[in-house]
Short mmCIF file of C-alpha atoms in Angstrom, two decimals:
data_model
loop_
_atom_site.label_atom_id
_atom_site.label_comp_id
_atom_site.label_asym_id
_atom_site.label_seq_id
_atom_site.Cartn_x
_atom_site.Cartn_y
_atom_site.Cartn_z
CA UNK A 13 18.65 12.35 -23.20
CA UNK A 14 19.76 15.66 -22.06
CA UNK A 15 17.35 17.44 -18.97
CA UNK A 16 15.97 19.60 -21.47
CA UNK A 17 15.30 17.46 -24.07
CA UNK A 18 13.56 15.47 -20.81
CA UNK A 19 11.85 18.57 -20.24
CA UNK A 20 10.13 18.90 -23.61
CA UNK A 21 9.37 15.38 -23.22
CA UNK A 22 7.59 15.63 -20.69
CA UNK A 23 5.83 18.64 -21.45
CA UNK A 24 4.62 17.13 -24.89
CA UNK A 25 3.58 14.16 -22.90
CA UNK A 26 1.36 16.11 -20.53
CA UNK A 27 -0.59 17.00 -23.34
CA UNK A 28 -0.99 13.68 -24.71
CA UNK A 29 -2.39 12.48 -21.80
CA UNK A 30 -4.55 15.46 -21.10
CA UNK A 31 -6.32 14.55 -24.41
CA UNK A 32 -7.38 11.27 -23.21
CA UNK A 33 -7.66 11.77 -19.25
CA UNK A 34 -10.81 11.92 -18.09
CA UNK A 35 -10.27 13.29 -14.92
CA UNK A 36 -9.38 11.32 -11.53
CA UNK A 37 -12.72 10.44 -10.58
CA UNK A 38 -13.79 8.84 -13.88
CA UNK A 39 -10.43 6.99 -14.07
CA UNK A 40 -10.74 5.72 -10.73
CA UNK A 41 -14.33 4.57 -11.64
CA UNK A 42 -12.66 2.78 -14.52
CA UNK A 43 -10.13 1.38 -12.43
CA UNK A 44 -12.25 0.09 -9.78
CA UNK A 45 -14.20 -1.58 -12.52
CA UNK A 46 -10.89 -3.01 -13.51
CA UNK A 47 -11.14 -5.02 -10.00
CA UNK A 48 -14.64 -6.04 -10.47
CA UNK A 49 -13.83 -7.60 -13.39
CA UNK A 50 -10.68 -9.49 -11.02
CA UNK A 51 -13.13 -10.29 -8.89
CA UNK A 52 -15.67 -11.91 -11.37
CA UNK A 53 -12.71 -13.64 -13.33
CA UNK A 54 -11.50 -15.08 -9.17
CA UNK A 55 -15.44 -16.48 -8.92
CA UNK A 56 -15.22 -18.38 -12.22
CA UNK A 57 -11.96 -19.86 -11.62
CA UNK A 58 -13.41 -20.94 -8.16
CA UNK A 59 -16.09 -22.99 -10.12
CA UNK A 60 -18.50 -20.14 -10.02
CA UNK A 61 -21.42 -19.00 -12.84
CA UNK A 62 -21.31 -15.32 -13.46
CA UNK A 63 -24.88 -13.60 -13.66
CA UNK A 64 -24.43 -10.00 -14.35
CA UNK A 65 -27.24 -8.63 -14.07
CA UNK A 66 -29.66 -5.54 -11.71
CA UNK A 67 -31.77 -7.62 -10.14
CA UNK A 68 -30.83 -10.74 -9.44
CA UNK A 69 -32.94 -13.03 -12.33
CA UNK A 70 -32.11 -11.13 -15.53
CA UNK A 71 -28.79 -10.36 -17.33
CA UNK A 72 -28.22 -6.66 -18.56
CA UNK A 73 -27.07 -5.59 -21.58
CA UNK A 74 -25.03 -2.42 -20.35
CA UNK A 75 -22.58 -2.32 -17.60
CA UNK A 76 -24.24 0.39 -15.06
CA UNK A 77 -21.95 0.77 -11.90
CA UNK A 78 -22.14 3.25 -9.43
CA UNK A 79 -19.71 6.33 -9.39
CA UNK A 80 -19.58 6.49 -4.80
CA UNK A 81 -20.31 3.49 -2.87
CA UNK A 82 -24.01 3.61 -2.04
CA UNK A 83 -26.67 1.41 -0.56
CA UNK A 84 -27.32 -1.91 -1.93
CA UNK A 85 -31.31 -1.28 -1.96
CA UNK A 86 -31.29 1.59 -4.27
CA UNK A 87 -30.85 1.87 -8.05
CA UNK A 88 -30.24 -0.59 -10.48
CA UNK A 89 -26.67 -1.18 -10.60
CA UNK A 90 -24.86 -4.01 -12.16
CA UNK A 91 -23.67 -6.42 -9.84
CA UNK A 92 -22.20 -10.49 -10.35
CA UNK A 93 -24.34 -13.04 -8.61
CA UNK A 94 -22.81 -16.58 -9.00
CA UNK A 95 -23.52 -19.68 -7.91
CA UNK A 96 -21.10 -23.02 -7.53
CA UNK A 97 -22.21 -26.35 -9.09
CA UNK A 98 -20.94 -28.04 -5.60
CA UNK A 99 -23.32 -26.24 -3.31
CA UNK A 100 -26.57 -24.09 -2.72
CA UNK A 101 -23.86 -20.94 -1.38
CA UNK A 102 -24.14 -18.19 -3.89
CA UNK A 103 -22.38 -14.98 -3.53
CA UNK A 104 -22.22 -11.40 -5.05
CA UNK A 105 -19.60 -8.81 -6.45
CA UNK A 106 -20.50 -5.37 -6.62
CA UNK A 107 -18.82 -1.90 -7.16
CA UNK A 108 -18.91 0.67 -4.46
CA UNK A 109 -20.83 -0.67 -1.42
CA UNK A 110 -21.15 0.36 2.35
CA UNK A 111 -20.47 -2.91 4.92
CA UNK A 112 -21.26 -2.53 8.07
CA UNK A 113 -19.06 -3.04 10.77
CA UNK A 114 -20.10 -5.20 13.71
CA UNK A 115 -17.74 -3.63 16.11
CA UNK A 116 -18.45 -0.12 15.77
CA UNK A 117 -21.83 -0.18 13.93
CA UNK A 118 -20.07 1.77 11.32
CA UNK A 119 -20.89 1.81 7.67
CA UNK A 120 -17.75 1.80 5.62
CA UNK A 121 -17.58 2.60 2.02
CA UNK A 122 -16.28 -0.51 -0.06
CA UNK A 123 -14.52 -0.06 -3.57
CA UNK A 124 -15.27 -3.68 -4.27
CA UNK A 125 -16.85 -6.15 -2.26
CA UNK A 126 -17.97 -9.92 -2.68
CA UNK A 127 -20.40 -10.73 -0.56
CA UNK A 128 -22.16 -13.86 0.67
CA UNK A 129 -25.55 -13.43 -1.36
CA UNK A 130 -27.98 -14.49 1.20
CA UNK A 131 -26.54 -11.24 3.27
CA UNK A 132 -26.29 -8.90 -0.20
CA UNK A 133 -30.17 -10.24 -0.42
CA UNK A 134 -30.61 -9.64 3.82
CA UNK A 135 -29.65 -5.82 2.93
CA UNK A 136 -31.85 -5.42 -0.06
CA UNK A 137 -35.16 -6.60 1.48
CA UNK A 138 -34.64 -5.17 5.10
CA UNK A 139 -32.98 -2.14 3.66
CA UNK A 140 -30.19 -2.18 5.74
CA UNK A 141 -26.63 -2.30 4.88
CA UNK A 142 -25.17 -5.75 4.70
CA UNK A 143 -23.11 -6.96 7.46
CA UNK A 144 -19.48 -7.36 7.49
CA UNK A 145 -19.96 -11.19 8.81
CA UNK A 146 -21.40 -12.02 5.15
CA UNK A 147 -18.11 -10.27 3.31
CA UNK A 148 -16.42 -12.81 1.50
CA UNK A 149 -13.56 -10.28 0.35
CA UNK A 150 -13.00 -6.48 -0.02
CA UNK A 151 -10.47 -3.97 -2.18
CA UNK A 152 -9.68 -0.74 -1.45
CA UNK A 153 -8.90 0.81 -4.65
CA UNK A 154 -6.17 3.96 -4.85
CA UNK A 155 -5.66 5.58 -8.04
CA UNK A 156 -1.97 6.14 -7.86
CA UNK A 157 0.49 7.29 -10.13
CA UNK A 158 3.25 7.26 -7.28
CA UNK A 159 3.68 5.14 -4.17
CA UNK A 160 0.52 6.05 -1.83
CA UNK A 161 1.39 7.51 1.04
CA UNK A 162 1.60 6.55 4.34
CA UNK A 163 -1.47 8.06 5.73
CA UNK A 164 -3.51 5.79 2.98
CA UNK A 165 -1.54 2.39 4.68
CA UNK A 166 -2.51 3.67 7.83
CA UNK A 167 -6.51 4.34 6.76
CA UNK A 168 -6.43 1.38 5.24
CA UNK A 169 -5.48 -0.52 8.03
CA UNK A 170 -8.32 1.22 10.42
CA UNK A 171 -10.70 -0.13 7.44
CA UNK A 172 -9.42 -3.89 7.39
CA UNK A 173 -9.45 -3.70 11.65
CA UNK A 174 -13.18 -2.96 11.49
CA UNK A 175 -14.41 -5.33 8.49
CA UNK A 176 -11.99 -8.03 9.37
CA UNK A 177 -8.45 -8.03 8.29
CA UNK A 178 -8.11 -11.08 6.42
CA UNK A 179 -10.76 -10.26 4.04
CA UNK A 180 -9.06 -6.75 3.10
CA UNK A 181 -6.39 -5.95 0.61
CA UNK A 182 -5.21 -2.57 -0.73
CA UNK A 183 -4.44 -2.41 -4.40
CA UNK A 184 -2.90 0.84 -6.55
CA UNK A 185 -1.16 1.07 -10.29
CA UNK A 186 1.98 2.50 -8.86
CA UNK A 187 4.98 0.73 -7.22
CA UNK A 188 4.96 1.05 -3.23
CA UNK A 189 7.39 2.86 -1.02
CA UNK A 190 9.08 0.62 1.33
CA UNK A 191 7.24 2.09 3.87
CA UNK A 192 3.56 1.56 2.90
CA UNK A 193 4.65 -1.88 1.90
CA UNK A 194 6.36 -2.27 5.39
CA UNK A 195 3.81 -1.42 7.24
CA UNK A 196 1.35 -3.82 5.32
CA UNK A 197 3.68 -6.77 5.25
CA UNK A 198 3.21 -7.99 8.69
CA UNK A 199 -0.65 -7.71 9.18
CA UNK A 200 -3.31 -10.09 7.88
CA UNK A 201 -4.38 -7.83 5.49
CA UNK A 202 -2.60 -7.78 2.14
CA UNK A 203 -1.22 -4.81 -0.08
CA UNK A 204 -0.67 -5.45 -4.04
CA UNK A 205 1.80 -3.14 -5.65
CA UNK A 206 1.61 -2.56 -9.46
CA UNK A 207 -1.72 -3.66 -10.07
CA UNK A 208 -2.46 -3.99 -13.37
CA UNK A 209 -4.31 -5.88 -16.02
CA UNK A 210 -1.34 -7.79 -17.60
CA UNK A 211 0.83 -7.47 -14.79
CA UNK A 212 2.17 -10.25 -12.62
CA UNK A 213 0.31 -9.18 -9.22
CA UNK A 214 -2.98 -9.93 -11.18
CA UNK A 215 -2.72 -13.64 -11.04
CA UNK A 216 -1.47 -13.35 -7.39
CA UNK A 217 -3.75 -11.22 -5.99
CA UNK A 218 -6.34 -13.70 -8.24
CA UNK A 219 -5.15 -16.87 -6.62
CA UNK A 220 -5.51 -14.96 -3.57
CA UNK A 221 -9.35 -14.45 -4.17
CA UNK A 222 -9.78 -17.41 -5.51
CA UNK A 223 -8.67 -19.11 -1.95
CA UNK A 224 -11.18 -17.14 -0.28
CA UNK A 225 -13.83 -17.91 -2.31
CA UNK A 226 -12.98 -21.73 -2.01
CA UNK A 227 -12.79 -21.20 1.40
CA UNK A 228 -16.29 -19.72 1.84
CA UNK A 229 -17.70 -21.98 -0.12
CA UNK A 230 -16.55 -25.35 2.46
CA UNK A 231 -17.47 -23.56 5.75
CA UNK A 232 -20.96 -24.98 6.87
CA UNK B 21 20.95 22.51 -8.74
CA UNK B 22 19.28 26.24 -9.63
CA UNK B 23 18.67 25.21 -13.36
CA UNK B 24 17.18 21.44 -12.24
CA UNK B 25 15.30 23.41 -9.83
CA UNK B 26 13.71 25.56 -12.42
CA UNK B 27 13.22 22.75 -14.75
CA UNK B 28 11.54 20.49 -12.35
CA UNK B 29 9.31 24.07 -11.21
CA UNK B 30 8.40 24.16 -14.80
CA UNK B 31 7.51 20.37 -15.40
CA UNK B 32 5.17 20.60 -11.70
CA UNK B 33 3.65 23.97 -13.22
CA UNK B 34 2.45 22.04 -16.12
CA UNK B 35 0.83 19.20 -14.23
CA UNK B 36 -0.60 21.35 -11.49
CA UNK B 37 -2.77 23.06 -14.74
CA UNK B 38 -3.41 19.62 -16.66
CA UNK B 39 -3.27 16.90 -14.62
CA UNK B 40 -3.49 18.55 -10.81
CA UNK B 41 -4.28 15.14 -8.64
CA UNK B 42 -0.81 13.49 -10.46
CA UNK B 43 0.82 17.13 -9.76
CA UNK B 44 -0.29 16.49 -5.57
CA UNK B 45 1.05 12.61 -5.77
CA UNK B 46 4.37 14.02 -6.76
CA UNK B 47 4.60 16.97 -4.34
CA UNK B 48 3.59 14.75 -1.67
CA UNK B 49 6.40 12.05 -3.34
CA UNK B 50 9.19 14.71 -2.74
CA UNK B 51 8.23 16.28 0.23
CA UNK B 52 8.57 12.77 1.99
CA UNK B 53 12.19 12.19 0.72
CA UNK B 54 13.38 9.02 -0.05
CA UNK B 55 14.10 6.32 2.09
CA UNK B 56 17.65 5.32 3.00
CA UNK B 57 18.00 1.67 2.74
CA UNK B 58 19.51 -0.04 5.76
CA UNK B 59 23.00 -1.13 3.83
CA UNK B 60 23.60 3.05 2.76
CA UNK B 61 22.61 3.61 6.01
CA UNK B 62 25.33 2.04 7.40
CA UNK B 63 28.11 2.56 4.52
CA UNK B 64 29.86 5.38 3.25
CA UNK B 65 30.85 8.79 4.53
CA UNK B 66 27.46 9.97 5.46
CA UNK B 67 27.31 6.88 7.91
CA UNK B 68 31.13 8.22 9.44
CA UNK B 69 29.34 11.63 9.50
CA UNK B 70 26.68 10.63 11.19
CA UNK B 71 28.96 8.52 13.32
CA UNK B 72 30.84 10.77 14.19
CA UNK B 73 28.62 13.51 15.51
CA UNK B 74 26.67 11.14 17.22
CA UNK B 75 29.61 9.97 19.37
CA UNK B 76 30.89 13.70 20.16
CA UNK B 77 27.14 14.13 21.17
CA UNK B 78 27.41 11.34 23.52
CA UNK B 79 24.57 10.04 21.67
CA UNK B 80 23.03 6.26 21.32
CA UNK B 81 24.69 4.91 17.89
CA UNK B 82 22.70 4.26 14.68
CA UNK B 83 20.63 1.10 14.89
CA UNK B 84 18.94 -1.16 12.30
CA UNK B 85 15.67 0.19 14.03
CA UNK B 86 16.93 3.62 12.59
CA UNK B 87 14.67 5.25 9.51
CA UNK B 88 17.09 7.49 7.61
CA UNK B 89 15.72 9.81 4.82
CA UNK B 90 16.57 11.64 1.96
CA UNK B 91 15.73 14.53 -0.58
CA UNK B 92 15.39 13.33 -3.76
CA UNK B 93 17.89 14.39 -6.32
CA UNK B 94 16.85 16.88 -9.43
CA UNK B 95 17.30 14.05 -11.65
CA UNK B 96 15.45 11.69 -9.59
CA UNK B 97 12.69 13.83 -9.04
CA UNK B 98 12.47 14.09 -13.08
CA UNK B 99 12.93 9.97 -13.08
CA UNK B 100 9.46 10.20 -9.95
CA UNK B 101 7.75 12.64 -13.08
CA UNK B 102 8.44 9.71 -15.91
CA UNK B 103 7.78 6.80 -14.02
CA UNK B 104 4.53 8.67 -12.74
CA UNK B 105 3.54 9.62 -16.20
CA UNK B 106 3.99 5.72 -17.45
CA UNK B 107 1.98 4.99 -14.78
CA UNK B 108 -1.06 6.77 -15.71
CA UNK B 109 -0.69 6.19 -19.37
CA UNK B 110 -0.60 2.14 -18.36
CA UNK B 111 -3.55 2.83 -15.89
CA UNK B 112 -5.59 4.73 -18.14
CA UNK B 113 -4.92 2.29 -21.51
CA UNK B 114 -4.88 -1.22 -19.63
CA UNK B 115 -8.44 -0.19 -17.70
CA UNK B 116 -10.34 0.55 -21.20
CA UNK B 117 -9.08 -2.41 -22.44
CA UNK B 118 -9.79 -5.09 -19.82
CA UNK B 119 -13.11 -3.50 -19.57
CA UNK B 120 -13.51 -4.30 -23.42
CA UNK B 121 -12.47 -7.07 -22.90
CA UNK B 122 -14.94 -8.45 -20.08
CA UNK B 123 -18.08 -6.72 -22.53
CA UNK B 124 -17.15 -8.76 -24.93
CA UNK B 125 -16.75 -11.63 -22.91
CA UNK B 126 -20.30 -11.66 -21.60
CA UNK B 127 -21.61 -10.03 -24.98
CA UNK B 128 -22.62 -6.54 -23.01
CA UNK B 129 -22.42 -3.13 -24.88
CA UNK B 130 -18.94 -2.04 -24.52
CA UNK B 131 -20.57 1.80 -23.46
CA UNK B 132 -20.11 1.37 -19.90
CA UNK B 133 -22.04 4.05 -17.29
CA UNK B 134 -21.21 5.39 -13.84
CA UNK B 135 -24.03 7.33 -11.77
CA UNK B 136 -25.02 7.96 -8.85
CA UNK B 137 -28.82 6.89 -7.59
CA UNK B 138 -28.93 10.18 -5.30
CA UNK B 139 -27.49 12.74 -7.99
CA UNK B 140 -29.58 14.29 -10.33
CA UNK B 141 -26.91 14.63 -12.88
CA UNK B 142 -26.48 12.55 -16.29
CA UNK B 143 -24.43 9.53 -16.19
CA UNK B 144 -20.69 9.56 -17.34
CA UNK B 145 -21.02 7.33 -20.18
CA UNK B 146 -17.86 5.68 -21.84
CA UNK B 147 -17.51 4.07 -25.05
CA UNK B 148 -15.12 1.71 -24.55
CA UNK B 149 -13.88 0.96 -27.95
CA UNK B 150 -12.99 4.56 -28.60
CA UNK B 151 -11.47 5.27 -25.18
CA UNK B 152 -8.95 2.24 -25.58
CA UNK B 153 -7.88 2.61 -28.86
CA UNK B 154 -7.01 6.81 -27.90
CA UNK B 155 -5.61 5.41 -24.07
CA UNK B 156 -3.17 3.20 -26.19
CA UNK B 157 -1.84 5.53 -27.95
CA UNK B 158 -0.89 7.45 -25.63
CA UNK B 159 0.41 4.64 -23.93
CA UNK B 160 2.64 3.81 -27.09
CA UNK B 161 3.59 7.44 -27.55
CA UNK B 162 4.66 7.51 -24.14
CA UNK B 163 6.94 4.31 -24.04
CA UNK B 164 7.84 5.68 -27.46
CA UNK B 165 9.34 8.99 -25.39
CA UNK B 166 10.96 7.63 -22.71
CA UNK B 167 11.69 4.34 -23.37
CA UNK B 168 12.00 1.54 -20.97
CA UNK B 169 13.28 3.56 -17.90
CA UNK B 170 15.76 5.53 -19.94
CA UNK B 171 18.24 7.58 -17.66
CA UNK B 172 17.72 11.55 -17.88
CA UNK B 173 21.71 12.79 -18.53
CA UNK B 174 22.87 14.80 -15.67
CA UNK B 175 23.27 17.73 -18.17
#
């Protein structure tokens, strides 16, 4: 294809996408949802069964997620609570919630977090934010359509020192650069490239979850 | 370089009016070059250039700790604004659809909302089984225009 006939391409392609884009905020919402659902999917293949539901005893009929991470205590959101056939441990996904740190005190916001459900339930009744102790897992979430930059690897990496750096990982659409990949590859925390409903780094990032869950669930 | 210039200007003009935050990933994209891998750091004449003036400099030599970078070409900026656009389309399609897929899965509506408790403001409702169908067509018209990865001639 000649560059202009690339150019035209392209242009004709903006449009197309225009039509259907609705805006970076909503398709980040829909992408984050994406990794609930990864989430939920990790619970059940970790023995887990899914209640989705607002408040804890009744399933909903509409998915109702929060747009900005917000306090657990507050509105009825949709959120997974499952529990394991093998033990009295239950735990919790939601969409958009602030963790606190127990280094720094710090509230940080959480695209998706699974959280130990006796310390999800700790939050809602005290009205404080759960703890990052009772985090079971957490994704940060970047909308991407190119490698994120560095600066993103490097916030990242401030997040997963304060909630605890195995339990973090760092997802986005796009392919990485070498360098945000680099810079992830030797920590504890992991980065997933390409990530995708359909795509390959699904089932490994799943497996991943999965292990933490399983692991979670045998600690006493 | 002047026309690839001016057609890669015109492409980024377009984006920053439709689709601005995908216009900002590539400028920020280009602006940061690309990085030299460690074997074309050390091959070829750039390496004997660098070499070179680094030994008439009385300079420490190139190291595998070195980070080298590079612009990106006109045509590989055009290949960043393709592979960038197949993102999105991918993003935007295979989101709507998983999220169909997990309503129907627990037997949910397939509208979706997203609110927030502290704003006043109505709730961005989507209904999924529109939204996928329309995200996958663009998906399919894009892989339709530019293939899988095809090469943009350097004419």
């Amino acid at each position: 294809m000649s560059r202009e006939d690339f150019v035209r391409e392209v242009e004709a392609a903006i449009g197309e996408l225009k039509a259907s884009y609705r805006g970076n905020a909503s398709e980040s919402d829909l992408y984050e949802a994406t990794l609930f659902v990864l989430c939920v999917d990790a619970a059940k293949r970790a023995g887990g069964r899914v209640l989705l539901t607002h408040d804890g005893r009744n399933a909903i009929q509409q998915l109702s997620f929060r747009r900005s991470p917000g306090n657990l205590w507050l509105g009825e959101f949709t959120y997974a609570l499952v529990n394991f056939p093998s033990t009295s441990k239950q735990l919790e996904v939601h969409l958009g919630a602030y963790v606190a740190s127990g280094s720094s005190k710090v509230a940080h916001e959480c695209d998706v977090a699974i959280l130990d459900h006796e310390e999800a339930e700790r939050s809602r009744q005290g009205q404080v934010h759960p703890r990052a102790r009772g985090l079971i897992a957490v994704i940060e979430a970047k909308l991407y359509a190119t490698s994120p930059s560095l600066g993103v690897g490097r916030g990242f990496l401030g997040l997963a020192q304060e909630l605890g750096p195995k339990r973090c990982s760092l997802v986005f659409p796009s392919g990485g650069s070498d360098n945000i990949l680099a810079l992830i590859a030797k920590r504890d925390s992991q980065a997933y490239d390409r990530l995708l409903p359909g795509r390959d780094s699904i089932g490994t990032m799943r497996e991943h979850l999965v292990k933490a869950i399983s692991n979670w669930k045998h600690v006493r | 370089m002047a026309v690839e210039d001016e057609q890669y200007g015109r492409i980024m003009s377009r984006l920053r009016a439709d689709l601005p935050v995908l216009a900002e990933q590539l400028d920020a994209e280009v602006r940061s070059g690309r990085l030299i891998s460690e074997e074309s750091l050390f091959s070829g004449s750039s390496y004997q250039d660098r070499k070179a003036r680094l030994a008439e400099s009385k300079l420490p030599k190139l190291a595998k700790s070195d980070i080298g970078v590079l612009p990106y070409t006109g045509s590989e900026r055009l290949d960043l604004v393709r592979d960038a656009l197949l993102t999105l389309a991918e993003t935007m399609s295979s989101s709507r659809k998983e999220l169909l897929r997990f309503t129907d899965e627990f037997g949910v509506s397939p509208v979706i909302e997203f609110s927030d408790f502290e704003s006043a403001s109505e709730p961005d409702r989507i209904d999924l089984n529109i939204e996928a169908e329309r995200a996958q067509r663009a998906r399919n018209t894009m892989a339709h225009r530019f293939g899988s990865g095809g090469q943009v001639s350097e004419r």
